[in-house]
Amino acid sequence: MSSATDVAFDDALKFISLSPPPGFLINIGQRYLYRRPWESHRGLLTGLLLNDVSLSEQGASSEINAKIEMDFADSDIVEIDGWLLSLTEARQYALLSLSDSQG
Amino acid sequence: MLIDARKLDDDSVLQGDICIVGAGAAGISIALDWLHNSTNIILLESGGFDYSPDVQALNDGQTTGQKYYPLQSSRLRQFGGTTAFWAGMCTQLDEIDFKTRDWVADSGWAFSKSELASFYARANEILNIMGEQKLHHYIDSKYASRSINSNKVWNKLWQHSNARFGRDYRQEIVKAKNITLVTHASVVNIECNSSISKVVSLETKNHSGKTHKVTSKKFILAAGAIQNARLLLASRSQAKNGIGNDFDLVGRYFMEHLEVDSSELWLSKPFDASLYTRQESRLIASAEIAIQEKIQKQYQILNGTVSLTPLNYARLVKPRIQTWRDKDPRKAMRTMLSDWSAASRIVNAKDTSPLNAYQLSTRLEQAPNRNSRIQLLNDKDSLGLAKVKLHWQLTELEKKSLRAIQMIVAEYFGEMNLGRVKLSPFLTSDSSANDFGDLSGGWHHMGTTKMNQDKTKGVVDTNCKVHGIADLYIAGSSCFPTSGSANPTLTLIALSLRLSDHLKRDLSV
Ligand SMILES: Cc1cc2nc3c(=O)[nH]c(=O)nc-3n(C[C@H](O)[C@H](O)[C@H](O)COP(=O)(O)OP(=O)(O)OC[C@H]3O[C@@H](n4cnc5c(N)ncnc54)[C@H](O)[C@@H]3O)c2cc1C
């Protein structure tokens, strides 16, 4: 069974148009953490992302998507390199970037 | 009837019931409203029926502040006025545009939008465009998806008028028995009685060296927002600050529409953008993404709308403020259009599939601002009238509004899981407050003789009469207290027709 963190990674990779290369997402994630260094912990980010999300793989994916849509509805937006992203998706990329830097 | 003032005897005096200065969209609309009755209308036009470099040069002036087009090429001096090369995009102002908004200083009209409803209907006929209901039917039948509508954004519909007033209304005006069109009659002075409470006559000049006078019961300045203010300011032999300027308001509050590439939309799902892109030739109608009134209030922002252009094309097109640099309007237009065609050629020649992305361009209201203004220069034009300087000044509210509008649109596309928005560099959080990127204006001049019932706050009253002067009126967008984000011509015609009705009541016609 995948871990909660893996589910978040998978979902992160479903980012928007033209399937941006993971490097792009990792860069966005790094920029997010540069602004919010206190979130630079895998455990913390996973917790923030999966708070209130069921842990089955399918459930997590669609619930995270719903969370992203809800962020936009609630104006929970972060600006990174000019991109206007939902807080949840920015945290996904942050998590991706942490995992990347940890090998 | 038609008179070429160059052929009139020097020092002649013309006499009418109503004298209209300027045969552009506003002046011709009013004249048409008086066709076939016994009122004697004199329509004074600075130019002739064709473009003339000498006459066009009368528009010359300086600009400071936010970069602007050369004044000489931003308006046309000929019968038909600037409609000879306008783009014809029409839409009404929104209800919020008439309201007093506590976050927009000096906002609020003296009446609500409903006051203009019947005049908008008459203006539609002059501009040969559909009424609102028909327009909605047309859009529904032609565009299957009109999906943009939420608690944050809505579809604002536009129509594209093909009206060219010089071409379309020349015969009607010239043939009318009660209308005397006087071409090559540039008004250079407004002469008042000694108490400056009434106009005695207007003085006109032309390049044949002749001077004429016009007397009338009522006078209407309809020369465009820059020239209306210029004429009042320059008529200073009796009032040292100019006519109607006891409270130092004439020329102030100049407003334009900010038009700028503000962000990119990258789509993750198919989205039919055809209604928003204006890519068709012979386009009749289109839409822009508008911001709901309660959201404008919540964010405390100005009104604005967003249009979409395929990004692969938009990236090849230069901002208009860069291409429209020539003082000769024909050359400025040519340079801009050839930039657009070059971009189209490249896009059409490329074998690659288009990007699934759009340039988002925002059209924004400018906040009323005392320091954004027209002033006289010492330098004079070839007829001896002082030239003007435009100081176009924007504020942080425009910047904040541009940014917020991108956020709101990003929220819509994110919430619908359709795509993501990337801000233009001048709008990112670390950009400076007065960086407006390659912002262009819409060539829309407004606000320089603004309307307010209180003479200390406006140049004209709610009937567009100049405060303190019994028989002097102003027609056009110079009377707008706020600009909204809608292009002005439809509304300025509606407002001119409202003035025309007022005069009919006043003269018991
Ligand atoms: C490139 C371009 C595109 C545009 N596109 C749009 C658009 O899509 N939609 C829209 O709503 N608006 C558009 N506009 C603006 C539109 O053209 C104006 O809002 C409209 O023409 C204003 O009407 P008006 O009658 O007030 O002024 P004008 O049409 O400029 O007419 C003023 C008339 O007064 C005459 N005049 C000036 N001074 C004197 C004087 N001293 N004595 C006698 N006569 C004088 C001039 O010769 C002229 O004929 C555009 C403008 C430009 C330049």
XYZ file of C-alpha atoms and ligand atoms in Angstrom:
665
model
C 0.000 0.000 0.000
C 1.291 3.481 -0.807
C 2.081 5.826 2.002
C 0.195 9.058 2.417
C 3.237 10.962 1.177
C 3.378 8.916 -2.035
C -0.242 9.688 -2.712
C 0.546 13.378 -2.407
C 3.485 13.013 -4.823
C 1.342 11.270 -7.396
C -1.179 13.964 -7.173
C 1.429 16.678 -7.410
C 2.536 15.240 -10.719
C -0.944 15.682 -12.104
C -0.280 19.391 -12.171
C -1.807 21.494 -14.840
C -1.234 22.020 -18.505
C 1.363 20.404 -20.715
C 2.452 18.076 -17.906
C 5.233 20.318 -16.688
C 8.498 18.509 -16.038
C 9.017 17.518 -12.400
C 11.977 19.916 -12.309
C 9.573 22.801 -12.788
C 7.393 21.623 -9.941
C 10.388 21.035 -7.685
C 11.579 24.543 -8.400
C 8.167 25.919 -7.494
C 8.229 23.820 -4.320
C 11.649 25.163 -3.372
C 10.523 28.725 -3.920
C 7.505 28.093 -1.723
C 9.692 26.777 1.090
C 12.087 29.686 0.708
C 9.197 31.945 1.633
C 7.843 29.647 4.327
C 10.914 27.927 5.745
C 9.007 26.793 8.811
C 7.113 24.318 6.606
C 10.331 22.597 5.465
C 9.540 19.281 7.088
C 8.137 16.278 5.289
C 6.049 15.276 8.269
C 4.594 18.727 8.737
C 3.775 19.180 5.040
C 2.263 15.715 4.746
C 0.159 16.433 7.774
C -0.991 19.768 6.375
C -1.824 18.206 3.047
C -3.608 15.162 4.281
C -5.444 16.744 7.123
C -9.078 15.633 6.706
C -8.186 13.479 3.696
C -8.983 9.746 3.615
C -5.959 7.555 3.102
C -7.111 5.260 0.341
C -5.121 6.119 -2.788
C -8.146 7.002 -4.896
C -9.839 8.884 -2.077
C -6.748 10.938 -1.296
C -6.218 11.921 -4.888
C -9.709 13.192 -5.488
C -9.968 14.729 -2.053
C -6.745 16.638 -2.571
C -8.058 17.834 -5.904
C -11.206 18.975 -4.167
C -9.066 20.712 -1.564
C -7.216 22.525 -4.332
C -10.475 23.655 -5.892
C -11.703 24.724 -2.481
C -8.509 26.760 -1.958
C -9.275 28.692 -5.123
C -12.880 29.181 -4.046
C -11.690 30.476 -0.662
C -8.928 32.668 -2.163
C -6.244 30.559 -0.462
C -3.747 31.403 -3.166
C 0.013 31.664 -3.100
C 2.097 33.457 -5.684
C 5.294 31.725 -6.738
C 7.320 33.015 -9.679
C 4.181 34.792 -10.797
C 2.080 31.609 -10.766
C -1.116 31.909 -8.783
C -1.448 28.496 -7.169
C -3.611 26.982 -4.517
C -1.965 26.639 -1.134
C -2.511 22.887 -1.248
C -0.857 22.370 -4.602
C 2.057 24.596 -3.622
C 2.543 22.381 -0.566
C 2.488 19.306 -2.804
C 5.382 20.721 -4.801
C 7.163 21.677 -1.622
C 6.877 18.100 -0.465
C 8.101 16.908 -3.833
C 11.101 19.200 -3.599
C 11.973 17.960 -0.100
C 11.796 14.378 -1.176
C 13.932 15.192 -4.215
C 16.609 16.842 -2.105
C 16.586 13.856 0.227
C 17.380 11.535 -2.669
C -26.820 72.919 -45.729
C -23.050 72.990 -46.091
C -20.705 75.953 -45.754
C -16.953 75.804 -46.154
C -15.777 78.532 -43.772
C -12.714 79.172 -45.917
C -15.063 80.504 -48.596
C -17.128 82.706 -46.279
C -16.398 86.403 -46.135
C -13.993 87.325 -43.397
C -15.699 88.524 -40.206
C -19.081 87.034 -41.157
C -21.477 86.263 -38.331
C -23.581 83.108 -38.362
C -26.678 82.914 -36.250
C -28.443 79.807 -34.978
C -30.632 78.426 -32.231
C -28.193 75.738 -31.182
C -24.524 75.795 -32.056
C -22.645 72.497 -31.748
C -18.847 72.570 -31.746
C -17.400 69.392 -33.249
C -18.913 66.933 -35.733
C -17.776 63.681 -34.170
C -19.765 60.952 -32.459
C -21.281 63.307 -29.881
C -21.926 66.329 -32.092
C -23.419 64.387 -35.002
C -25.618 62.319 -32.657
C -27.121 65.486 -31.256
C -27.526 67.078 -34.698
C -29.332 63.959 -35.987
C -31.722 64.224 -33.073
C -32.834 67.660 -34.353
C -33.313 66.689 -37.995
C -36.437 68.035 -39.662
C -37.686 70.522 -37.147
C -37.656 74.283 -37.167
C -34.724 74.722 -34.828
C -31.749 76.174 -36.604
C -28.680 74.059 -35.829
C -25.157 75.210 -36.632
C -22.647 72.383 -36.568
C -19.086 73.725 -36.522
C -16.366 71.326 -37.596
C -12.673 72.079 -37.452
C -11.817 69.832 -40.404
C -13.301 69.027 -43.775
C -14.563 65.700 -45.080
C -11.089 64.303 -45.602
C -7.923 64.078 -43.617
C -5.787 67.204 -43.721
C -2.335 67.335 -42.096
C -2.658 71.069 -41.296
C -5.923 70.625 -39.480
C -4.780 67.430 -37.764
C -1.750 69.303 -36.420
C -4.150 71.437 -34.355
C -4.363 68.439 -31.987
C -0.660 68.557 -31.253
C 0.416 68.763 -27.619
C 2.773 67.339 -25.024
C 2.416 64.437 -22.638
C 4.075 63.785 -19.288
C 3.596 61.172 -16.572
C 2.497 57.696 -17.615
C 3.647 57.115 -21.179
C 0.930 58.049 -23.672
C 0.296 58.244 -27.400
C 1.177 61.463 -29.225
C -1.847 63.708 -28.689
C -1.859 64.630 -32.346
C -2.591 61.080 -33.432
C -4.969 60.112 -30.653
C -7.947 61.979 -32.150
C -9.058 62.800 -35.697
C -9.989 66.284 -36.894
C -12.437 65.844 -39.724
C -16.174 65.482 -40.214
C -17.140 62.275 -38.368
C -14.414 62.834 -35.807
C -12.432 59.935 -34.444
C -15.029 57.388 -35.573
C -13.231 57.453 -38.951
C -10.766 54.984 -37.434
C -12.170 53.810 -34.136
C -12.432 50.078 -33.445
C -16.197 50.182 -32.870
C -16.238 48.169 -29.651
C -19.350 48.963 -27.677
C -20.765 47.956 -24.341
C -22.707 49.749 -21.639
C -21.332 50.882 -18.329
C -22.282 48.625 -15.394
C -24.602 49.619 -12.556
C -21.687 49.843 -10.147
C -20.042 52.465 -12.365
C -22.745 54.971 -11.436
C -22.568 54.300 -7.701
C -20.601 56.082 -5.033
C -17.981 53.601 -3.835
C -16.309 54.472 -0.567
C -13.047 52.944 -1.792
C -12.938 55.123 -4.944
C -12.586 58.834 -4.127
C -14.824 61.161 -6.172
C -16.848 58.231 -7.519
C -20.575 58.282 -8.188
C -22.772 59.794 -10.853
C -25.739 62.007 -10.064
C -28.056 59.297 -11.390
C -28.175 55.536 -11.711
C -27.746 53.474 -14.847
C -31.508 53.173 -15.361
C -31.599 56.901 -16.192
C -29.626 56.127 -19.367
C -31.645 53.049 -20.445
C -33.798 54.753 -23.070
C -30.825 56.775 -24.343
C -28.709 53.652 -24.699
C -31.511 52.230 -26.874
C -31.377 55.317 -29.119
C -27.581 55.249 -29.197
C -27.719 51.613 -30.373
C -29.619 52.748 -33.445
C -27.091 55.450 -34.271
C -24.259 52.950 -33.887
C -26.186 50.267 -35.771
C -25.869 47.696 -32.994
C -28.372 45.343 -31.353
C -30.345 45.940 -28.195
C -29.339 43.953 -25.109
C -32.007 41.270 -25.488
C -31.248 40.587 -29.127
C -27.545 40.488 -28.315
C -28.075 37.815 -25.677
C -30.114 35.743 -28.145
C -27.396 36.148 -30.747
C -24.668 35.019 -28.360
C -26.753 32.085 -27.141
C -27.385 30.900 -30.678
C -23.833 31.319 -31.914
C -21.715 30.241 -28.978
C -22.668 26.973 -27.367
C -20.673 27.494 -24.205
C -21.060 30.658 -22.237
C -19.581 29.015 -19.249
C -17.976 31.906 -17.436
C -20.375 32.806 -14.730
C -19.868 32.354 -11.016
C -20.239 34.267 -7.801
C -16.960 36.010 -8.705
C -17.033 36.587 -12.450
C -19.551 37.061 -15.234
C -19.676 37.436 -18.998
C -19.710 41.022 -20.166
C -20.932 41.172 -23.749
C -19.554 43.540 -26.367
C -20.702 44.494 -29.824
C -18.632 45.666 -32.720
C -20.148 48.643 -34.481
C -19.160 49.334 -38.049
C -20.393 52.937 -37.810
C -18.246 55.595 -39.423
C -20.089 58.816 -38.712
C -18.417 60.760 -41.520
C -19.445 58.201 -44.115
C -22.813 57.192 -42.648
C -24.325 60.560 -41.735
C -22.799 63.060 -44.150
C -25.717 63.088 -46.588
C -28.377 63.307 -43.902
C -26.636 66.203 -42.181
C -25.771 68.121 -45.337
C -29.276 67.706 -46.808
C -31.108 68.718 -43.636
C -32.775 72.098 -44.105
C -32.477 73.113 -40.484
C -28.824 72.111 -40.084
C -25.905 74.191 -41.294
C -22.696 72.226 -41.261
C -19.749 74.609 -41.321
C -16.501 72.849 -42.153
C -13.053 74.349 -41.579
C -14.457 76.285 -38.654
C -12.159 75.754 -35.680
C -13.462 77.414 -32.552
C -10.662 79.343 -30.856
C -12.498 81.446 -28.288
C -15.681 81.565 -26.270
C -16.780 85.114 -25.643
C -19.094 85.754 -22.720
C -21.054 88.712 -21.368
C -19.348 90.904 -18.803
C -20.589 88.892 -15.831
C -19.504 85.663 -17.542
C -22.944 84.186 -17.050
C -23.838 83.781 -20.727
C -21.993 83.095 -23.970
C -22.209 85.960 -26.442
C -20.489 84.287 -29.381
C -17.914 81.773 -30.493
C -14.962 82.816 -32.591
C -13.790 80.466 -35.335
C -10.684 80.572 -37.479
C -9.302 78.581 -40.392
C -6.149 78.204 -42.426
C -7.362 80.681 -45.046
C -6.782 83.377 -42.469
C -10.465 84.128 -41.915
C -12.238 84.742 -38.652
C -15.961 84.289 -38.093
C -18.403 84.570 -35.253
C -21.351 82.429 -34.311
C -24.187 83.570 -32.081
C -26.851 81.244 -30.802
C -29.365 80.589 -28.042
C -27.473 77.523 -26.835
C -23.916 76.364 -27.331
C -22.678 72.788 -27.008
C -19.012 71.871 -26.923
C -18.672 68.415 -28.496
C -15.040 68.539 -29.537
C -13.749 65.574 -27.501
C -12.553 65.486 -23.885
C -9.182 67.117 -24.501
C -10.448 69.834 -26.828
C -13.518 70.636 -24.699
C -11.256 71.362 -21.734
C -8.776 73.198 -23.941
C -11.454 75.548 -25.290
C -12.701 76.416 -21.801
C -9.177 76.928 -20.448
C -8.006 78.940 -23.440
C -10.968 81.345 -23.358
C -9.304 83.454 -20.695
C -9.568 87.018 -21.933
C -12.477 87.567 -19.533
C -11.856 84.928 -16.861
C -8.189 84.476 -16.078
C -8.486 80.740 -15.402
C -10.817 80.139 -18.312
C -14.557 79.740 -18.669
C -16.358 77.527 -16.142
C -13.187 77.171 -14.137
C -13.926 79.098 -10.944
C -13.086 76.016 -8.902
C -10.000 74.908 -10.800
C -11.649 71.753 -12.136
C -11.484 72.179 -15.917
C -8.955 69.785 -17.408
C -8.494 67.877 -14.174
C -9.644 64.276 -13.618
C -8.473 63.159 -17.061
C -9.167 59.440 -17.271
C -8.249 56.746 -19.761
C -8.862 53.017 -19.780
C -5.783 51.066 -18.851
C -5.308 48.273 -21.358
C -2.509 45.865 -20.607
C -1.322 42.286 -20.939
C -1.684 41.307 -17.329
C -1.201 37.540 -17.082
C -1.192 34.220 -18.909
C -3.776 31.485 -18.631
C -2.446 27.953 -19.010
C -5.234 25.460 -19.536
C -5.256 21.910 -18.258
C -8.600 21.024 -19.787
C -10.317 21.908 -23.044
C -12.086 25.241 -22.811
C -13.916 26.917 -25.678
C -12.474 30.426 -25.580
C -13.816 31.575 -28.954
C -16.325 33.975 -27.406
C -13.527 35.789 -25.587
C -10.772 35.996 -28.181
C -12.090 38.329 -30.920
C -10.135 36.316 -33.480
C -12.860 36.163 -36.133
C -12.927 38.594 -38.985
C -16.194 40.559 -39.300
C -16.863 39.975 -35.650
C -20.289 41.048 -34.456
C -20.074 40.364 -30.747
C -17.731 38.979 -28.124
C -17.351 38.761 -24.359
C -14.889 39.646 -21.655
C -14.614 38.218 -18.175
C -16.015 40.777 -15.754
C -15.840 40.963 -11.981
C -19.021 40.732 -9.926
C -19.975 43.906 -8.105
C -19.801 42.383 -4.631
C -16.299 41.059 -5.331
C -15.151 44.527 -6.459
C -16.497 45.796 -3.174
C -14.883 43.015 -1.162
C -11.458 43.599 -2.724
C -12.001 47.394 -2.852
C -10.946 47.583 -6.470
C -11.809 49.407 -9.661
C -13.975 47.871 -12.362
C -12.224 45.885 -15.052
C -12.656 43.128 -17.598
C -10.361 40.519 -19.070
C -10.067 39.261 -22.630
C -8.182 36.262 -24.018
C -5.767 36.101 -26.951
C -3.980 32.904 -28.026
C -0.575 33.159 -26.394
C 1.478 32.081 -29.391
C 0.069 35.091 -31.281
C 0.041 37.514 -28.348
C 3.714 36.904 -27.625
C 4.604 38.149 -31.092
C 2.588 41.352 -30.866
C 4.141 44.522 -29.472
C 2.226 46.596 -26.918
C 0.291 49.345 -28.701
C 2.029 52.008 -26.673
C 5.208 50.984 -28.537
C 3.802 50.830 -32.046
C 1.480 53.870 -31.949
C 4.263 56.485 -31.792
C 3.802 58.519 -34.936
C 2.183 61.959 -34.790
C 0.472 61.187 -38.065
C -2.490 58.985 -37.066
C -2.486 57.212 -40.428
C 1.122 56.142 -39.977
C 0.575 55.202 -36.334
C -2.363 53.019 -37.350
C -0.384 51.440 -40.181
C 2.533 50.553 -37.911
C 0.223 48.962 -35.364
C -1.690 46.973 -37.973
C 1.453 45.756 -39.708
C 2.774 44.509 -36.371
C -0.445 42.519 -35.969
C -0.284 41.106 -39.494
C 3.346 40.108 -39.097
C 2.419 38.182 -35.946
C -0.481 36.469 -37.734
C 1.748 35.483 -40.636
C 4.260 33.854 -38.311
C 1.568 32.008 -36.381
C -0.154 30.809 -39.552
C 3.101 29.713 -41.156
C 4.182 27.627 -38.180
C 3.416 23.996 -38.410
C 3.180 23.554 -34.666
C -0.041 23.141 -32.766
C -1.001 26.236 -30.807
C -0.154 26.440 -27.144
C -2.957 25.572 -24.831
C -2.525 28.978 -23.317
C -3.905 32.499 -23.598
C -2.702 35.977 -22.914
C -5.067 37.647 -20.487
C -5.413 41.364 -21.142
C -7.137 43.615 -18.677
C -9.151 46.697 -19.491
C -9.362 48.744 -16.320
C -11.221 51.764 -15.094
C -8.986 54.652 -14.041
C -9.777 56.160 -10.648
C -10.760 59.847 -10.740
C -7.568 61.744 -9.929
C -7.260 65.554 -9.714
C -3.627 65.422 -10.738
C -4.248 63.551 -13.954
C -4.932 66.558 -16.104
C -4.912 68.747 -19.193
C -3.177 72.127 -18.924
C -2.396 74.862 -21.415
C 1.115 75.383 -22.739
C 2.589 78.718 -23.808
C 3.148 77.284 -27.259
C 0.328 77.992 -29.737
C -1.084 76.100 -32.715
C -1.249 77.524 -36.239
C -4.576 79.248 -35.456
C -3.204 80.898 -32.335
C -4.836 78.634 -29.746
C -2.648 77.548 -26.822
C -1.586 73.916 -27.113
C -2.166 71.480 -24.269
C -0.111 69.231 -22.074
C -1.583 65.988 -20.809
C -0.185 64.757 -17.530
C -1.516 61.195 -17.260
C -1.180 60.024 -13.706
C -2.115 56.646 -12.291
C -2.318 55.609 -8.657
C -1.756 52.571 -6.477
C -5.452 51.759 -6.714
C -5.083 50.944 -10.412
C -2.090 48.753 -9.649
C -3.836 46.974 -6.798
C -6.930 46.459 -8.957
C -4.977 45.010 -11.870
C -3.351 42.497 -9.548
C -6.556 41.615 -7.747
C -8.398 41.019 -11.024
C -5.792 38.432 -12.047
C -6.248 36.725 -8.669
C -10.020 36.627 -9.103
C -9.727 35.199 -12.608
C -7.132 32.687 -11.364
C -9.546 31.678 -8.643
C -12.263 31.081 -11.210
C -10.114 28.914 -13.501
C -8.610 27.090 -10.504
C -11.942 26.437 -8.892
C -13.270 25.033 -12.176
C -10.053 22.998 -12.455
C -9.528 24.433 -15.930
C -6.066 25.904 -15.606
C -3.669 28.222 -13.850
C -2.764 31.883 -14.223
C 0.724 33.374 -14.288
C 1.101 37.098 -13.595
C 2.944 39.408 -15.964
C 6.244 40.441 -14.329
C 5.051 43.988 -13.581
C 2.243 42.591 -11.440
C 4.139 40.156 -9.233
C 4.227 40.831 -5.505
C 7.787 42.159 -5.658
C 7.092 44.680 -8.459
C 7.125 48.349 -7.568
C 3.841 50.168 -6.981
C 4.273 52.495 -9.931
C 5.404 49.881 -12.442
C 2.622 49.503 -14.993
C 4.599 47.501 -17.528
C 3.864 48.248 -21.156
C 0.491 49.667 -20.371
C -1.459 51.196 -23.230
C -4.512 53.416 -23.160
C -7.653 52.686 -25.141
C -7.518 56.139 -26.807
C -10.440 56.980 -24.534
C -10.347 60.490 -23.123
C -12.693 61.186 -20.245
C -13.425 63.267 -17.168
C -11.939 66.678 -18.000
C -15.228 68.580 -17.498
C -16.754 66.200 -15.022
C -20.378 66.236 -14.020
C -21.490 67.035 -10.493
C -24.533 68.866 -9.229
C -22.228 70.736 -6.816
C -20.354 73.489 -8.694
C -17.348 73.063 -6.413
C -17.012 69.426 -7.497
C -17.926 69.429 -11.153
C -17.641 71.607 -14.244
C -21.098 70.671 -15.582
C -24.357 69.979 -13.795
C -26.467 66.857 -14.304
C -27.855 68.274 -17.551
C -24.311 68.788 -18.844
C -24.652 72.566 -18.550
C -21.514 74.417 -17.475
C -22.054 75.677 -13.930
C -22.663 79.401 -13.813
C -23.125 79.834 -17.578
C -26.729 79.833 -18.684
C -26.357 78.663 -22.272
C -23.167 76.600 -22.469
C -23.325 72.796 -22.498
C -20.839 70.015 -22.958
C -21.408 66.754 -24.800
C -19.148 63.762 -24.591
C -17.033 61.692 -22.271
C -15.415 64.770 -20.727
C -18.570 64.869 -18.565
C -18.047 61.345 -17.153
C -17.448 61.507 -13.367
C -16.009 57.968 -13.498
C -14.975 55.941 -16.492
C -16.056 52.381 -15.752
C -14.105 49.955 -17.872
C -16.440 50.027 -20.881
C -15.244 51.860 -23.970
C -16.898 55.271 -23.830
C -18.554 55.998 -27.150
C -21.865 54.186 -26.640
C -22.307 55.904 -23.269
C -21.174 59.320 -24.474
C -23.729 59.152 -27.274
C -26.434 58.141 -24.784
C -25.445 61.041 -22.535
C -25.440 63.436 -25.508
C -28.950 62.329 -26.450
C -30.030 62.938 -22.866
C -28.638 66.465 -23.177
C -30.489 66.835 -26.470
C -33.781 65.894 -24.767
C -33.074 68.405 -22.038
C -32.583 71.148 -24.621
C -35.819 70.187 -26.355
C -37.641 70.658 -23.078
C -35.779 73.884 -22.401
C -36.522 75.338 -25.825
C -40.064 73.895 -25.764
C -39.518 72.026 -29.023
C -7.632 54.077 -32.619
C -8.871 54.351 -31.827
C -9.748 53.315 -31.540
C -10.894 53.557 -30.774
N -11.737 52.517 -30.544
C -12.848 52.725 -29.793
C -13.742 51.649 -29.537
O -13.544 50.528 -29.981
N -14.832 51.908 -28.781
C -15.098 53.145 -28.271
O -16.097 53.297 -27.575
N -14.266 54.169 -28.523
C -13.157 54.000 -29.265
N -12.322 55.046 -29.521
C -12.690 56.363 -28.974
C -13.755 57.040 -29.828
O -13.227 57.317 -31.095
C -14.194 58.316 -29.118
O -14.747 57.965 -27.851
C -15.262 59.090 -29.883
O -14.911 59.339 -31.206
C -15.479 60.399 -29.146
O -16.499 61.121 -29.757
P -16.493 62.706 -29.681
O -17.580 63.182 -30.571
O -16.503 63.140 -28.273
O -15.068 63.132 -30.253
P -14.505 62.962 -31.753
O -15.109 61.767 -32.404
O -13.036 63.012 -31.644
O -15.076 64.241 -32.508
C -14.692 65.527 -32.111
C -14.862 66.438 -33.301
O -14.637 67.767 -32.877
C -13.863 68.460 -33.845
N -13.160 69.549 -33.156
C -12.145 69.443 -32.266
N -11.782 70.675 -31.849
C -12.577 71.567 -32.481
C -12.693 72.972 -32.464
N -11.910 73.720 -31.710
N -13.613 73.550 -33.269
C -14.434 72.809 -34.049
N -14.370 71.464 -34.088
C -13.466 70.853 -33.315
C -12.934 67.386 -34.393
O -12.428 67.737 -35.632
C -13.853 66.181 -34.415
O -14.517 66.069 -35.637
C -11.172 54.850 -30.281
C -10.293 55.899 -30.564
C -9.153 55.654 -31.324
C -8.226 56.776 -31.614
